[in-house]
């Protein structure tokens, strides 16, 4: 992938005051190695993930039942202030395929959670950039006043920073029941800015520092973009957090989540009913066993509930307009089901 390599060699790490500094050791080499590895990966067999009942080999496909709705996600809209190189949902300043949810629409689903006594613990907000939705502070206030915990996935850039006063008010009222999880794609600026664009590092780090300095419960989400192993990444983040004065435990997989990369064109195994025993895993460990997400497609009269936070556009995963109707089993009929959830062991919320 020459374009990635070329962009890489134009990026430089910035110190806290914005001055240019040399990249962290190994950043450029590991990124170009990872890019070459991805380019050489086998392409997905077109016969796979076609039938929700059976695999390409004719074996029964694994399904996951909803055991409890521990986490309810709301996609506040796909508009974002930046356009990442490999955004799973293709968010950008122009992508409005998922429209902004309103505070009233969110409130309606919270009413349903309470009416059905679903036992939901956590309400999550994702996007796009959730802080671009002007109703987000009202949504958070409603969620927290009802006694739920809340988490917002953000890049901590200008849209969030424009809501500082609202956030400080929520922090004063609800404390650690509100978590902000900031996307930081590497412990150095070079890798982060290859993914998120030039001049994206300093504002994110500034937003992260502001959150930590003001007593917010802060987590960080990163990715295996550089080709480094988990121990190397966590060590790099530990140095970064110490350098900028942020009290995040880099060894904690909840405080610092590192997600596997997702590429639906790369070949992955299909998950059969026999895989649970082979892998020593339970279907209850997969994200769709405990979560659903509410989206509103552009032009739709009302929101819908989808089975997976990673698959908001495909109507195959649309479970209808209500939580009551969204409790059925989900067939693991997408490459993300295998690579991200079952084999990658990832989940959008933990803890």
CSV table of C-alpha atoms in Angstrom, one decimal:
chain,number,residue,atom,x,y,z
A,1,UNK,CA,0.0,0.0,0.0
A,2,UNK,CA,2.4,2.7,-1.2
A,3,UNK,CA,0.0,5.6,-0.4
A,4,UNK,CA,-0.1,4.7,3.3
A,5,UNK,CA,3.7,4.5,3.4
A,6,UNK,CA,4.0,7.9,1.7
A,7,UNK,CA,1.6,9.5,4.1
A,8,UNK,CA,3.4,7.9,7.0
A,9,UNK,CA,6.7,9.5,6.2
A,10,UNK,CA,5.1,12.9,6.2
A,11,UNK,CA,3.8,12.7,9.7
A,12,UNK,CA,5.6,13.7,12.9
A,13,UNK,CA,4.8,13.4,16.5
A,14,UNK,CA,3.9,16.7,18.3
A,15,UNK,CA,4.7,17.4,21.9
A,16,UNK,CA,2.1,18.8,24.2
A,17,UNK,CA,2.8,22.4,23.2
A,18,UNK,CA,2.4,21.6,19.5
A,19,UNK,CA,6.1,21.5,18.5
A,20,UNK,CA,7.3,19.0,16.1
A,21,UNK,CA,9.2,16.0,17.5
A,22,UNK,CA,10.6,12.8,16.1
A,23,UNK,CA,8.2,9.9,15.8
A,24,UNK,CA,8.3,7.2,18.6
A,25,UNK,CA,10.8,4.5,17.7
A,26,UNK,CA,9.6,2.0,15.2
A,27,UNK,CA,6.3,3.8,14.3
A,28,UNK,CA,7.0,4.1,10.6
A,29,UNK,CA,8.5,0.7,10.1
A,30,UNK,CA,5.7,-1.1,11.9
A,31,UNK,CA,3.0,0.8,10.0
A,32,UNK,CA,4.4,0.0,6.6
A,33,UNK,CA,4.9,-3.7,7.6
A,34,UNK,CA,1.3,-3.9,8.8
A,35,UNK,CA,0.1,-2.3,5.5
A,36,UNK,CA,2.1,-4.9,3.5
A,37,UNK,CA,0.7,-7.7,5.6
A,38,UNK,CA,-2.9,-6.5,5.0
A,39,UNK,CA,-2.3,-6.1,1.3
A,40,UNK,CA,-1.0,-9.7,1.1
A,41,UNK,CA,-3.9,-11.2,3.1
A,42,UNK,CA,-6.1,-13.7,1.2
A,43,UNK,CA,-9.3,-12.2,-0.1
A,44,UNK,CA,-12.7,-13.4,1.2
A,45,UNK,CA,-14.1,-16.4,-0.5
A,46,UNK,CA,-17.3,-15.1,-2.2
A,47,UNK,CA,-19.2,-18.3,-1.3
A,48,UNK,CA,-18.9,-17.4,2.4
A,49,UNK,CA,-21.5,-15.5,4.5
A,50,UNK,CA,-24.3,-16.0,2.0
A,51,UNK,CA,-26.8,-18.1,3.9
A,52,UNK,CA,-27.8,-17.2,7.5
A,53,UNK,CA,-28.6,-20.9,8.2
A,54,UNK,CA,-25.5,-22.7,6.8
A,55,UNK,CA,-21.9,-22.0,5.9
A,56,UNK,CA,-20.3,-22.4,2.5
A,57,UNK,CA,-19.3,-25.9,3.6
A,58,UNK,CA,-22.9,-26.8,4.4
A,59,UNK,CA,-22.4,-26.8,8.2
A,60,UNK,CA,-25.0,-25.2,10.5
A,61,UNK,CA,-24.1,-21.6,11.2
A,62,UNK,CA,-23.7,-20.4,14.8
A,63,UNK,CA,-26.4,-18.1,16.2
A,64,UNK,CA,-26.4,-16.0,19.3
A,65,UNK,CA,-29.4,-15.5,21.5
A,66,UNK,CA,-30.0,-12.3,23.5
A,67,UNK,CA,-29.4,-13.3,27.1
A,68,UNK,CA,-30.0,-9.9,28.6
A,69,UNK,CA,-30.0,-6.4,27.2
A,70,UNK,CA,-27.1,-5.2,29.4
A,71,UNK,CA,-26.1,-2.4,27.0
A,72,UNK,CA,-28.2,-0.3,24.6
A,73,UNK,CA,-26.4,1.7,22.1
A,74,UNK,CA,-27.6,4.8,20.3
A,75,UNK,CA,-26.0,5.9,17.0
A,76,UNK,CA,-26.5,9.6,17.2
A,77,UNK,CA,-25.8,10.1,13.5
A,78,UNK,CA,-22.9,9.3,11.1
A,79,UNK,CA,-21.8,12.9,10.6
A,80,UNK,CA,-18.3,13.4,11.9
A,81,UNK,CA,-15.8,16.3,12.0
A,82,UNK,CA,-13.1,14.1,10.4
A,83,UNK,CA,-12.9,11.3,7.8
A,84,UNK,CA,-10.8,8.4,9.0
A,85,UNK,CA,-8.9,6.2,6.6
A,86,UNK,CA,-10.6,3.0,7.6
A,87,UNK,CA,-13.8,3.9,9.5
A,88,UNK,CA,-16.0,0.9,9.9
A,89,UNK,CA,-19.1,3.0,9.5
A,90,UNK,CA,-17.6,5.4,6.9
A,91,UNK,CA,-18.4,8.5,9.0
A,92,UNK,CA,-17.3,11.8,7.6
A,93,UNK,CA,-18.4,15.5,7.4
A,94,UNK,CA,-20.6,14.4,4.5
A,95,UNK,CA,-22.0,11.0,5.4
A,96,UNK,CA,-25.5,11.4,6.8
A,97,UNK,CA,-26.8,7.9,6.0
A,98,UNK,CA,-27.7,7.7,9.7
A,99,UNK,CA,-29.6,10.8,10.7
A,100,UNK,CA,-29.4,12.6,14.0
A,101,UNK,CA,-31.5,11.0,16.7
A,102,UNK,CA,-33.5,13.3,18.9
A,103,UNK,CA,-33.6,13.4,22.7
A,104,UNK,CA,-37.3,12.5,22.5
A,105,UNK,CA,-36.6,9.4,20.3
A,106,UNK,CA,-33.9,8.3,22.8
A,107,UNK,CA,-36.3,8.9,25.7
A,108,UNK,CA,-38.9,6.7,24.0
A,109,UNK,CA,-36.5,3.7,24.0
A,110,UNK,CA,-35.5,4.4,27.6
A,111,UNK,CA,-39.2,4.3,28.5
A,112,UNK,CA,-39.5,0.9,26.8
A,113,UNK,CA,-36.4,-0.4,28.7
A,114,UNK,CA,-38.1,0.6,32.0
A,115,UNK,CA,-41.6,-0.6,31.0
A,116,UNK,CA,-40.3,-4.1,30.0
A,117,UNK,CA,-37.9,-4.2,32.9
A,118,UNK,CA,-35.1,-5.3,30.7
A,119,UNK,CA,-32.4,-4.8,33.4
A,120,UNK,CA,-30.3,-2.6,31.1
A,121,UNK,CA,-27.2,-1.2,32.9
A,122,UNK,CA,-25.3,0.8,30.3
A,123,UNK,CA,-26.5,3.3,27.7
A,124,UNK,CA,-23.9,4.0,25.0
A,125,UNK,CA,-23.6,6.8,22.4
A,126,UNK,CA,-21.6,6.4,19.3
A,127,UNK,CA,-21.5,8.0,15.8
A,128,UNK,CA,-20.1,9.6,13.8
A,129,UNK,CA,-19.0,12.0,16.4
A,130,UNK,CA,-21.8,12.1,19.0
A,131,UNK,CA,-21.0,15.6,20.2
A,132,UNK,CA,-22.0,16.9,16.8
A,133,UNK,CA,-25.6,16.1,17.7
A,134,UNK,CA,-26.8,19.1,19.7
A,135,UNK,CA,-29.3,16.9,21.7
A,136,UNK,CA,-26.5,14.8,23.2
A,137,UNK,CA,-26.3,16.7,26.5
A,138,UNK,CA,-30.0,16.4,27.0
A,139,UNK,CA,-29.8,12.7,26.1
A,140,UNK,CA,-27.1,12.1,28.6
A,141,UNK,CA,-29.0,14.0,31.3
A,142,UNK,CA,-32.1,11.9,30.7
A,143,UNK,CA,-30.1,8.6,30.8
A,144,UNK,CA,-28.2,9.5,34.0
A,145,UNK,CA,-31.3,10.9,35.8
A,146,UNK,CA,-33.0,7.6,35.2
A,147,UNK,CA,-30.2,5.8,37.0
A,148,UNK,CA,-28.4,4.2,34.0
A,149,UNK,CA,-24.6,4.4,33.4
A,150,UNK,CA,-23.6,6.2,30.2
A,151,UNK,CA,-20.6,6.0,27.9
A,152,UNK,CA,-19.8,8.3,25.0
A,153,UNK,CA,-17.4,7.3,22.2
A,154,UNK,CA,-15.6,10.5,21.0
A,155,UNK,CA,-12.5,11.8,19.3
A,156,UNK,CA,-12.4,14.6,22.0
A,157,UNK,CA,-11.8,17.2,19.3
A,158,UNK,CA,-13.7,20.5,18.8
A,159,UNK,CA,-17.3,19.1,18.9
A,160,UNK,CA,-16.7,17.8,22.4
A,161,UNK,CA,-14.7,20.8,23.5
A,162,UNK,CA,-17.6,23.1,22.4
A,163,UNK,CA,-19.8,21.2,25.0
A,164,UNK,CA,-17.4,21.7,27.9
A,165,UNK,CA,-19.9,23.6,30.1
A,166,UNK,CA,-22.6,21.0,29.6
A,167,UNK,CA,-20.1,18.2,30.4
A,168,UNK,CA,-18.9,19.9,33.5
A,169,UNK,CA,-22.5,20.1,34.7
A,170,UNK,CA,-23.1,16.4,34.1
A,171,UNK,CA,-19.9,15.6,35.8
A,172,UNK,CA,-20.9,17.6,38.9
A,173,UNK,CA,-24.2,15.8,39.1
A,174,UNK,CA,-23.4,12.3,38.1
A,175,UNK,CA,-19.6,11.7,38.6
A,176,UNK,CA,-18.3,8.4,37.5
A,177,UNK,CA,-21.6,7.1,36.1
A,178,UNK,CA,-20.5,9.0,32.9
A,179,UNK,CA,-17.6,7.6,30.9
A,180,UNK,CA,-15.9,9.3,28.0
A,181,UNK,CA,-14.0,6.8,25.8
A,182,UNK,CA,-11.6,8.7,23.6
A,183,UNK,CA,-10.3,7.2,20.3
A,184,UNK,CA,-6.5,7.4,20.1
A,185,UNK,CA,-5.3,5.0,17.4
A,186,UNK,CA,-1.7,4.8,18.6
A,187,UNK,CA,0.6,6.0,21.3
A,188,UNK,CA,2.3,8.2,18.8
A,189,UNK,CA,1.0,11.0,16.5
A,190,UNK,CA,2.4,9.4,13.2
A,191,UNK,CA,0.2,6.3,13.2
A,192,UNK,CA,-2.8,8.2,14.6
A,193,UNK,CA,-2.6,10.9,11.9
A,194,UNK,CA,-2.2,8.3,9.1
A,195,UNK,CA,-5.6,7.0,10.2
A,196,UNK,CA,-7.3,10.3,11.2
A,197,UNK,CA,-5.6,12.9,9.1
A,198,UNK,CA,-3.1,15.7,9.7
A,199,UNK,CA,-3.4,17.9,12.8
A,200,UNK,CA,-5.8,15.4,14.5
A,201,UNK,CA,-3.4,14.3,17.2
A,202,UNK,CA,-2.9,17.5,19.2
A,203,UNK,CA,-6.6,18.4,19.6
A,204,UNK,CA,-7.4,14.8,20.7
A,205,UNK,CA,-4.7,14.8,23.3
A,206,UNK,CA,-5.7,18.2,24.5
A,207,UNK,CA,-9.3,17.0,24.9
A,208,UNK,CA,-8.2,13.9,26.7
A,209,UNK,CA,-6.1,15.9,29.1
A,210,UNK,CA,-9.0,18.3,29.8
A,211,UNK,CA,-11.3,15.4,30.6
A,212,UNK,CA,-8.7,13.8,33.0
A,213,UNK,CA,-7.9,17.2,34.6
A,214,UNK,CA,-11.6,17.8,35.3
A,215,UNK,CA,-12.2,14.5,37.0
A,216,UNK,CA,-14.1,12.7,34.3
A,217,UNK,CA,-14.0,8.9,34.1
A,218,UNK,CA,-11.9,8.5,30.9
A,219,UNK,CA,-11.1,5.4,28.9
A,220,UNK,CA,-9.2,5.1,25.6
A,221,UNK,CA,-9.9,3.0,22.5
A,222,UNK,CA,-7.1,2.1,20.2
A,223,UNK,CA,-6.4,-0.3,17.3
A,224,UNK,CA,-3.8,-2.7,16.0
A,225,UNK,CA,-2.9,-0.4,13.2
A,226,UNK,CA,0.9,-0.5,13.5
A,227,UNK,CA,1.6,-4.3,13.5
A,228,UNK,CA,2.9,-4.2,17.0
A,229,UNK,CA,1.8,-6.8,19.6
A,230,UNK,CA,-0.4,-6.0,22.5
A,231,UNK,CA,2.4,-5.7,25.1
A,232,UNK,CA,4.3,-3.2,22.9
A,233,UNK,CA,1.2,-1.1,22.4
A,234,UNK,CA,0.3,-1.1,26.1
A,235,UNK,CA,3.9,-0.2,27.0
A,236,UNK,CA,3.8,2.7,24.5
A,237,UNK,CA,0.5,4.0,25.9
A,238,UNK,CA,1.8,3.7,29.5
A,239,UNK,CA,4.7,6.1,28.5
A,240,UNK,CA,2.3,8.4,26.7
A,241,UNK,CA,-0.1,8.6,29.7
A,242,UNK,CA,2.8,9.3,32.0
A,243,UNK,CA,4.2,11.9,29.7
A,244,UNK,CA,0.9,13.9,29.4
A,245,UNK,CA,-0.2,13.3,33.0
A,246,UNK,CA,-3.3,11.2,32.5
A,247,UNK,CA,-4.1,8.6,35.2
A,248,UNK,CA,-5.2,5.7,32.9
A,249,UNK,CA,-3.9,2.2,33.6
A,250,UNK,CA,-2.6,1.0,30.3
A,251,UNK,CA,-2.6,-2.6,31.4
A,252,UNK,CA,-6.3,-2.5,32.1
A,253,UNK,CA,-8.2,-3.9,29.1
A,254,UNK,CA,-11.3,-1.8,30.0
A,255,UNK,CA,-9.5,1.4,30.5
A,256,UNK,CA,-7.5,0.9,27.3
A,257,UNK,CA,-9.3,-1.2,24.8
A,258,UNK,CA,-7.3,-2.3,21.7
A,259,UNK,CA,-9.6,-3.4,18.9
A,260,UNK,CA,-8.7,-5.8,16.1
A,261,UNK,CA,-8.8,-4.3,12.6
A,262,UNK,CA,-11.8,-4.9,10.5
A,263,UNK,CA,-11.7,-5.6,6.8
A,264,UNK,CA,-14.7,-7.4,5.3
A,265,UNK,CA,-12.7,-8.2,2.2
A,266,UNK,CA,-10.1,-10.4,4.0
A,267,UNK,CA,-10.8,-14.1,4.3
A,268,UNK,CA,-11.9,-15.4,7.7
A,269,UNK,CA,-13.4,-18.6,8.9
A,270,UNK,CA,-17.2,-18.9,9.2
A,271,UNK,CA,-18.4,-19.7,12.7
A,272,UNK,CA,-20.4,-23.0,12.9
A,273,UNK,CA,-22.2,-24.4,15.9
A,274,UNK,CA,-19.3,-26.7,16.5
A,275,UNK,CA,-16.9,-23.8,16.9
A,276,UNK,CA,-18.0,-23.0,20.4
A,277,UNK,CA,-16.6,-26.3,21.6
A,278,UNK,CA,-13.5,-26.1,19.4
A,279,UNK,CA,-12.6,-22.6,20.5
A,280,UNK,CA,-13.7,-23.1,24.2
A,281,UNK,CA,-16.0,-20.1,23.9
A,282,UNK,CA,-19.6,-19.5,24.8
A,283,UNK,CA,-22.1,-17.7,22.5
A,284,UNK,CA,-22.9,-15.6,25.7
A,285,UNK,CA,-19.5,-14.0,25.3
A,286,UNK,CA,-20.4,-12.4,22.0
A,287,UNK,CA,-21.5,-8.8,21.8
A,288,UNK,CA,-24.9,-9.4,20.4
A,289,UNK,CA,-25.8,-11.7,23.4
A,290,UNK,CA,-26.0,-8.6,25.6
A,291,UNK,CA,-26.5,-5.5,23.4
A,292,UNK,CA,-28.5,-3.9,20.6
A,293,UNK,CA,-28.2,-0.5,18.9
A,294,UNK,CA,-30.8,2.1,17.8
A,295,UNK,CA,-30.3,3.9,14.5
A,296,UNK,CA,-32.3,6.3,12.3
A,297,UNK,CA,-31.6,5.9,8.6
A,298,UNK,CA,-31.8,9.1,6.6
A,299,UNK,CA,-35.3,9.5,5.3
A,300,UNK,CA,-36.9,7.0,7.7
A,301,UNK,CA,-40.0,8.0,9.6
A,302,UNK,CA,-38.7,6.4,12.8
A,303,UNK,CA,-35.6,4.7,14.3
A,304,UNK,CA,-34.9,1.0,14.1
A,305,UNK,CA,-33.1,-1.5,16.4
A,306,UNK,CA,-30.2,-3.4,14.8
A,307,UNK,CA,-28.4,-6.4,16.1
A,308,UNK,CA,-24.8,-5.1,15.9
A,309,UNK,CA,-23.1,-1.8,16.4
A,310,UNK,CA,-20.8,-2.7,13.5
A,311,UNK,CA,-23.5,-3.3,10.9
A,312,UNK,CA,-25.9,-0.3,10.9
A,313,UNK,CA,-26.7,-0.1,7.2
A,314,UNK,CA,-27.5,-3.7,6.2
A,315,UNK,CA,-31.2,-4.4,6.6
A,316,UNK,CA,-30.3,-8.1,7.3
A,317,UNK,CA,-29.4,-6.9,10.8
A,318,UNK,CA,-32.5,-4.7,11.2
A,319,UNK,CA,-34.7,-6.1,13.9
A,320,UNK,CA,-37.6,-3.7,13.7
A,321,UNK,CA,-38.6,-0.5,15.5
A,322,UNK,CA,-39.0,-1.8,19.1
A,323,UNK,CA,-36.7,-3.5,21.7
A,324,UNK,CA,-39.5,-6.0,22.4
A,325,UNK,CA,-39.2,-7.2,18.8
A,326,UNK,CA,-35.4,-7.2,18.8
A,327,UNK,CA,-34.9,-10.1,21.2
A,328,UNK,CA,-34.5,-12.9,18.7
A,329,UNK,CA,-31.3,-14.9,18.0
A,330,UNK,CA,-28.7,-13.5,15.6
A,331,UNK,CA,-27.0,-15.6,12.9
A,332,UNK,CA,-23.2,-14.9,12.7
A,333,UNK,CA,-23.4,-14.2,9.0
A,334,UNK,CA,-20.8,-11.5,8.5
A,335,UNK,CA,-17.0,-11.5,8.4
A,336,UNK,CA,-17.0,-9.0,11.4
A,337,UNK,CA,-18.8,-11.7,13.5
A,338,UNK,CA,-15.8,-13.9,13.1
A,339,UNK,CA,-12.8,-11.6,13.2
A,340,UNK,CA,-14.0,-8.9,15.6
A,341,UNK,CA,-16.3,-10.7,18.0
A,342,UNK,CA,-15.6,-14.5,18.1
A,343,UNK,CA,-12.0,-14.8,17.1
A,344,UNK,CA,-10.9,-11.3,18.1
A,345,UNK,CA,-12.7,-11.4,21.4
A,346,UNK,CA,-13.7,-7.7,21.1
A,347,UNK,CA,-16.8,-5.9,22.3
A,348,UNK,CA,-17.8,-2.3,22.1
A,349,UNK,CA,-18.5,-2.1,25.9
A,350,UNK,CA,-16.9,-3.9,28.8
A,351,UNK,CA,-16.8,-3.5,32.6
